[in-house]
Coordinates of C-alpha atoms and ligand atoms in Angstrom, one line a residue:
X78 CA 89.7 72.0 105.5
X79 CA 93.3 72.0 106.5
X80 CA 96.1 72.1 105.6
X81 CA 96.4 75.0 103.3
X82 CA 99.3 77.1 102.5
X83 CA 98.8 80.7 100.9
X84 CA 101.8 83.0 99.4
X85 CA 102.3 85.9 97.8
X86 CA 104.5 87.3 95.8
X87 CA 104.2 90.9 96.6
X88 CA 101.7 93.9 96.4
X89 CA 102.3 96.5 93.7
X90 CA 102.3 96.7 89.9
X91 CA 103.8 94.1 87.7
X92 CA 104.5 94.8 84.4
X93 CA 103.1 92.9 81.7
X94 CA 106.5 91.3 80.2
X95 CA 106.6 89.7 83.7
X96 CA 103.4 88.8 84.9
X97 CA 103.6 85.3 83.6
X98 CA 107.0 84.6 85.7
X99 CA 105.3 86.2 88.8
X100 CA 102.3 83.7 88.3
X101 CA 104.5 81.2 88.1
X102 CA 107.2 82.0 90.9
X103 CA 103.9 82.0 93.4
X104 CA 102.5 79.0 92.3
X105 CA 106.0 76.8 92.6
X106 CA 106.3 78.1 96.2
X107 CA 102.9 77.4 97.0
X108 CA 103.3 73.3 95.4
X109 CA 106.4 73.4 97.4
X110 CA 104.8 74.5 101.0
X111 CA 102.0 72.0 99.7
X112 CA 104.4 68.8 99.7
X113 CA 105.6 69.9 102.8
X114 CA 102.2 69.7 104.6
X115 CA 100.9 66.6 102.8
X116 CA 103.7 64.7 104.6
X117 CA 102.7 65.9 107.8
X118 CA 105.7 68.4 108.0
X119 CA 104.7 71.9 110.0
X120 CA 103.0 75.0 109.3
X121 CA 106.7 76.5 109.9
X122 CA 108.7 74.3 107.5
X123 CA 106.0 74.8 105.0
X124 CA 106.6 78.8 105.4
X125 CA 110.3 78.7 105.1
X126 CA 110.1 76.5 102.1
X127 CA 107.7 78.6 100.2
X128 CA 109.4 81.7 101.0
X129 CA 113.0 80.3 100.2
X130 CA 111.6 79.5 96.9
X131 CA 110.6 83.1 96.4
X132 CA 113.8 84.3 97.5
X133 CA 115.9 82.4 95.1
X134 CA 113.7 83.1 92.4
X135 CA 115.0 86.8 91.0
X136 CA 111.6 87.8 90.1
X137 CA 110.6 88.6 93.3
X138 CA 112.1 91.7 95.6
X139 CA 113.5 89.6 98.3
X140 CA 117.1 87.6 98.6
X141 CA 118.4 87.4 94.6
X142 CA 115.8 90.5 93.4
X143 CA 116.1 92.7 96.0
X144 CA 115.7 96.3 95.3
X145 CA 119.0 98.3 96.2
X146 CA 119.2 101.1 98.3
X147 CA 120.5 104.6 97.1
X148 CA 123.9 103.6 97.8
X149 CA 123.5 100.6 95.3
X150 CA 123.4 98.0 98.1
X151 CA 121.3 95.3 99.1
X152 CA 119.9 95.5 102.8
X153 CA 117.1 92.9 103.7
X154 CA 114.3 92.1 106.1
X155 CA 112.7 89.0 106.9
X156 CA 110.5 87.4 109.7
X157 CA 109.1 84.2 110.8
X158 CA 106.6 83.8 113.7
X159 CA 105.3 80.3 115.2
X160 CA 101.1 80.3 116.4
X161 CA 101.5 77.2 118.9
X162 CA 104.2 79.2 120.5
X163 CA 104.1 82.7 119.6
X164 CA 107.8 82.7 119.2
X165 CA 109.0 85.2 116.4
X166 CA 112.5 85.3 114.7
X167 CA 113.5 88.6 112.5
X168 CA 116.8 90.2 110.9
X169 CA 116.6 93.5 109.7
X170 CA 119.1 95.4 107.1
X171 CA 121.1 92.1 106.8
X172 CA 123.9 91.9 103.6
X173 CA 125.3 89.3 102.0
X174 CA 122.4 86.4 102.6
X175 CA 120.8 84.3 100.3
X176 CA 117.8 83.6 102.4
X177 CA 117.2 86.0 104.9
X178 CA 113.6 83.3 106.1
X179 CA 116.2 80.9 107.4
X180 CA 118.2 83.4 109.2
X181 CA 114.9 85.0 110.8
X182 CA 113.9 81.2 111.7
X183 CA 117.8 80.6 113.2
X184 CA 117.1 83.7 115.8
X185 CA 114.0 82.4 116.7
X186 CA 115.4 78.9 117.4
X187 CA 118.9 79.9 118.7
X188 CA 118.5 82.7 120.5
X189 CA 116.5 84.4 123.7
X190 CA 115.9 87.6 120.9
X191 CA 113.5 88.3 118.7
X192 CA 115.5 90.7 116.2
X193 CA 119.1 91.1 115.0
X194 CA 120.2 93.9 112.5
X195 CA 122.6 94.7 110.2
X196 CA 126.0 94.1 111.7
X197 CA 124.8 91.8 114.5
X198 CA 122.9 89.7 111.8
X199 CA 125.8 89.0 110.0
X200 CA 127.9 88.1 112.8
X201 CA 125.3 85.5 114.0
X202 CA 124.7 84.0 110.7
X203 CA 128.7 83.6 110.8
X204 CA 128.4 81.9 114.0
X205 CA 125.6 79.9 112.4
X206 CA 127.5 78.5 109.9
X207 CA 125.2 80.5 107.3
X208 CA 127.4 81.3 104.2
X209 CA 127.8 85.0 103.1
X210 CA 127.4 85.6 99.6
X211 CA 128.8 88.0 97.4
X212 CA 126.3 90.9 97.4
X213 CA 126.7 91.1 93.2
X214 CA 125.0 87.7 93.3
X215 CA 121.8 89.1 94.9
X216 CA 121.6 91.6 92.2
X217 CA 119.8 91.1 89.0
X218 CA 120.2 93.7 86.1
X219 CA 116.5 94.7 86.4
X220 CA 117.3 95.7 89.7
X221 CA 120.2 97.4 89.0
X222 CA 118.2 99.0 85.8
X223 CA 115.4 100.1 88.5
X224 CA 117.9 101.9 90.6
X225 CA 120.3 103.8 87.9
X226 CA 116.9 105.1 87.0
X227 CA 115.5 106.2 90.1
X228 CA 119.0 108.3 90.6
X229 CA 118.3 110.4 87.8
X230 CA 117.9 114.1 88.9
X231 CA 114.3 114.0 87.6
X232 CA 113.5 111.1 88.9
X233 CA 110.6 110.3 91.5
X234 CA 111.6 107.4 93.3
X235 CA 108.8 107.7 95.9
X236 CA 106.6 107.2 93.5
X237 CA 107.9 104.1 92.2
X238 CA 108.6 103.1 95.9
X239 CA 104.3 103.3 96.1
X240 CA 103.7 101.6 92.7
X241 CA 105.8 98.8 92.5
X242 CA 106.8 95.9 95.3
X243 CA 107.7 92.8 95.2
X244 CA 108.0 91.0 98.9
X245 CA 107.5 87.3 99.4
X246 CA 105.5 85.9 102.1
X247 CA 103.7 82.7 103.3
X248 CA 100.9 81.5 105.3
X249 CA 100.0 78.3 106.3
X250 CA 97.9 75.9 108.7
X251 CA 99.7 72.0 109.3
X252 CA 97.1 69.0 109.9
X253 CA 97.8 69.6 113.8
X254 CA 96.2 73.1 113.2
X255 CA 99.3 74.7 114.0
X256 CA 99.6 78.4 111.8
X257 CA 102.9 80.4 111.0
X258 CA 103.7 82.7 108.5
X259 CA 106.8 84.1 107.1
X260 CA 107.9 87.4 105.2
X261 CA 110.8 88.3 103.1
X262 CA 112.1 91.5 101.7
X263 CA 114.4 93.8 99.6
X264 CA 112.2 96.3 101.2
X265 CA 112.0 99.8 98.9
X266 CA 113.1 100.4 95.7
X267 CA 116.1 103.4 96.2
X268 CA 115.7 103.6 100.8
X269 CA 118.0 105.4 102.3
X270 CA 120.7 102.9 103.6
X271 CA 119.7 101.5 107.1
X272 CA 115.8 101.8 106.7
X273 CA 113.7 99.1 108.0
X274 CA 110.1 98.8 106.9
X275 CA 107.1 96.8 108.1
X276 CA 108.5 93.4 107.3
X277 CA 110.8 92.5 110.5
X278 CA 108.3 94.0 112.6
X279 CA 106.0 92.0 114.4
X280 CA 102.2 92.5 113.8
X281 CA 103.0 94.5 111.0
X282 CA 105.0 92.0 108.1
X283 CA 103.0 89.8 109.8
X284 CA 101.6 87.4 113.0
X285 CA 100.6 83.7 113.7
X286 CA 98.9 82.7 116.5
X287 CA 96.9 79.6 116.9
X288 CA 93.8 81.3 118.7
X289 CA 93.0 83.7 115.6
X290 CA 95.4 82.9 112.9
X291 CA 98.1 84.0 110.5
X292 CA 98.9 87.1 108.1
X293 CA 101.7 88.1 105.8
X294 CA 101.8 91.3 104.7
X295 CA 103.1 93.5 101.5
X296 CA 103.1 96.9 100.7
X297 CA 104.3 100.0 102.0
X298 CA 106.0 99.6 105.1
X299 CA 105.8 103.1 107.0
X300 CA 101.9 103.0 106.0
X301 CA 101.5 99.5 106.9
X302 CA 103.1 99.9 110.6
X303 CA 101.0 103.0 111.2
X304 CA 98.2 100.9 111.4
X305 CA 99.9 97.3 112.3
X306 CA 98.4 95.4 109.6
X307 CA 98.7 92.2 110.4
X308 CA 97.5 92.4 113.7
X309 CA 94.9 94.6 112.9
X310 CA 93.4 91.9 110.7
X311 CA 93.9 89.4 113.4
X312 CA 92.1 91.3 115.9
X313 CA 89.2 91.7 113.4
X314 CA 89.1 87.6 113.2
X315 CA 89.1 87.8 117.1
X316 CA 85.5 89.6 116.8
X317 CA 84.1 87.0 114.9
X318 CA 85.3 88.1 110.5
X319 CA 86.0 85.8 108.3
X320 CA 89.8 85.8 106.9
X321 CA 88.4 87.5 103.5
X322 CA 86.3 90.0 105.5
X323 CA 89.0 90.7 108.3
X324 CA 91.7 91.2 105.2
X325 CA 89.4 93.5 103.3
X326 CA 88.3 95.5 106.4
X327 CA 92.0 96.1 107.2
X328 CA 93.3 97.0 104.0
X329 CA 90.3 99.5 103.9
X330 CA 91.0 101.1 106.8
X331 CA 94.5 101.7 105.9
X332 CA 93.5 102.9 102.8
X333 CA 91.1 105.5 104.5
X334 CA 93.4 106.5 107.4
X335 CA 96.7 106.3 106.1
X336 CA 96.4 106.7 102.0
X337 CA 99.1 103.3 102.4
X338 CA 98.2 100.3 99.7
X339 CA 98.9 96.7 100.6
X340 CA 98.4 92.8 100.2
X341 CA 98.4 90.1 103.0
X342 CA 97.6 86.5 102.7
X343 CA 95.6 85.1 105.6
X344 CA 94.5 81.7 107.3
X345 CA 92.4 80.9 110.2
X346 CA 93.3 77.7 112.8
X347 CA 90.6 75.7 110.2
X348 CA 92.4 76.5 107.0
X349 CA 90.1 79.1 105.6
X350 CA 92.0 81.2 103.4
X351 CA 92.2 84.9 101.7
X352 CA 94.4 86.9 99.7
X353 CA 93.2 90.2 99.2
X354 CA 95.2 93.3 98.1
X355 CA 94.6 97.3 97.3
X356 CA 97.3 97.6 95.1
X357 CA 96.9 97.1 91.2
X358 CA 98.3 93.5 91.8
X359 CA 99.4 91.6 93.6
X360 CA 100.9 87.9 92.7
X361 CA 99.2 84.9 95.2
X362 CA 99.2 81.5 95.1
X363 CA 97.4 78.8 97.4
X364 CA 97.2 75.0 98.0
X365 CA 94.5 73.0 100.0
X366 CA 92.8 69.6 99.5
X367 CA 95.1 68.8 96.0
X368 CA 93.8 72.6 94.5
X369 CA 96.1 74.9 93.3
X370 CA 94.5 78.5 93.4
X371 CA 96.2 81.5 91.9
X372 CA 96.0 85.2 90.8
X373 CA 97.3 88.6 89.8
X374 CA 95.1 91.0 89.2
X375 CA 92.4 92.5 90.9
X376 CA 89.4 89.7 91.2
X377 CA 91.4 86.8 89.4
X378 CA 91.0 83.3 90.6
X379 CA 92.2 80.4 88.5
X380 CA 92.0 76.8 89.7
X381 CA 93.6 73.8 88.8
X382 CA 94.7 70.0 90.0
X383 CA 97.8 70.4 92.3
X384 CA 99.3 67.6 90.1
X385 CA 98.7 69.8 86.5
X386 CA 101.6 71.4 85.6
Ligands
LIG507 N1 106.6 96.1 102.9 C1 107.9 96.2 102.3 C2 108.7 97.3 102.9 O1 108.1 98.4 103.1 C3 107.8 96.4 100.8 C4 106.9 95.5 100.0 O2 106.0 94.9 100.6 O3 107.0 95.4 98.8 O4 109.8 97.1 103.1

C-alpha cells in the first residue's frame, strides 16, 4: 500500500466562488508530496513540500492567506513531527515568514527544543538565514476584507472564527514505512494578538509515530486541545481501529464532549489512509499507487490518474 500522502486544506466552510481553487490548491500539494515519495524521498520531505505548497498558495489560511489578528497582524503556527524518531519541531505566533513548515522543521533539526515563539522565532530564523518578509506580502485582500468585517460593532467574529478555517496540513507514509505529518496556520480569523491554538501543540495539530501512525489536524483550536485530537485518534489505532474508524470516533467524541468541529487527515505505518471532517467541508487531497483522490464536501470522493491533469 505505501507510500501515500494525504493533505488537507482546512476544516470549515468554503464558499462556493472558491471551492474550485481549494480543490485545486489540495490536489497540487498532494501531486507534489506524491513526486517526492515516488523517488524514494521521506515521509518528512514529502510533508514540508505539500504544506509549503499550501502556504504559498493564498487560498489557504496559513503563510500568504493567513487570517489577521484584531490588531490587523499576521501571527502563525506551524509544526512538524518525525515517527521513526519522535522528534517534533514547532513556532508559535511567528511574523514575517513565508513558510512557517520549514521553520518548524529548522527547530527540530537545529535545536535541543521542541517550540520557539514569537520573538525567539524570529530571532532563530535570522540566525537560520531564513529571510523575513514584509508582513503586507502575507496579506491578501480577502483576508484583509474578512477582518475589516469582523471589527464592525455588530459583528460576531466568534462565529465566523467556528464556521470558517482554512489550515494546511499533511500526512504521509515513505516506502521505508516511515510516517510524519506537518501542520500550518494563520490560526483564527480576528485572535487576540499572542493567541496560540492547537496547531504548534503536539498531539493536538498533530502526531507521527511509526508504531500507530500519523494525524493532522484542523479546526478549532481551544476545542481541539481539550481533547488532544490527534493523539486521541492515535491511541484509538493503538486498540486495534482502522484510520477511518479511529478519525470518526475522535471527531465524534469531540463533537459530544466539547461541541468543537474539526478535520484531520490520517495514515497508518501500511499507508491506509482517511480524511474525515465534522465541519461543513473540509478541502483533502490524497496520492497512493498513481491515484489521486480528492474532496470537499461532506461524503465526496473523486478519483483520477495521478498523471491527468
Ligand atoms: N486549528 C487552527 C487554530 O485554532 C484553526 C484551523 O484549523 O483552521 O488555530
Amino acid at each position: 500500500m505505501l507510500p501515500v500522502v494525504v493533505v488537507h486544506g482546512g476544516a470549515g466552510f468554503v464558499p462556493k466562488e472558491r471551492a474550485m481553487q481549494s480543490k485545486a490548491g489540495v490536489c497540487a500539494a498532494a501531486r507534489s508530496g506524491y513526486a517526492i515519495l515516488q523517488s524514494g524521498g521521506s515521509s518528512m520531505d514529502a510533508v514540508v513540500e505539500a504544506v509549503t505548497k499550501l502556504e504559498n498558495n493564498p487560498s489557504f489560511n496559513a503563510g500568504c492567506g493567513s487570517v489577521l489578528t484584531t490588531s490587523g497582524n499576521v501571527e502563525m503556527d506551524a509544526i512538524v513531527m518525525d515517527g521513526k524518531t519522535l522528534a517534533s519541531g514547532a513556532v508559535s505566533a511567528v511574523r514575517n515568514i513565508a513558510n512557517p513548515v520549514q521553520l518548524a522543521r529548522l527547530v527540530m533539526e537545529k535545536t535541543t527544543h521542541t517550540c520557539l515563539t514569537a520573538h525567539g522565532a524570529n530571532q532563530f530564523a535570522r540566525a537560520m538565514g531564513v529571510p523575513e518578509v514584509p508582513q503586507e506580502s502575507l496579506i491578501t485582500e480577502y483576508s484583509r476584507m474578512r477582518w475589516e468585517k469582523n471589527l464592525a460593532p455588530d459583528a460576531n467574529p466568534v462565529e465566523c472564527q467556528m464556521g470558517k478555517m482554512g489550515t494546511v496540513g499533511a500526512v504521509a507514509v515513505d516506502i521505508e514505512g516511515n510516517v510524519a505529518c506537518a501542520t500550518s496556520t494563520g490560526g483564527l480569523l480576528n485572535k487576540m494578538e499572542g493567541r496560540v491554538g492547537d496547531t504548534p501543540c503536539i498531539g493536538c495539530g498533530g502526531f507521527a509515530d511509526n508504531q500507530a501512525g500519523a494525524v493532522s489536524t484542523t479546526g478549532h483550536g481551544e476545542a481541539i486541545m481539550k481533547v488532544t485530537l490527534a493523539r486521541l485518534i492515535l491511541f484509538h489505532m493503538e486498540q486495534g481501529q482502522s484510520p477511518e474508524a479511529a478519525s470518526d470516533l475522535s471527531l465524534a467524541y469531540m463533537k459530544s464532549r466539547v461541541q468543537g468541529l474539526a478535520g484531520v487527515v490520517t495514515v497508518d505505518p501500511q499507508g491506509q489512509w482517511a480524511a474525515r471532517f465534522t465541519s461543513s467541508q473540509m478541502a483533502w487531497a490524497a496520492a497512493q499507487k498513481d491515484c489521486l483522490h480528492y474532496g470537499l464536501y461532506t461524503g465526496e470522493h473523486f478519483t483520477q490518474s495521478i498523471d491527468e491533469p
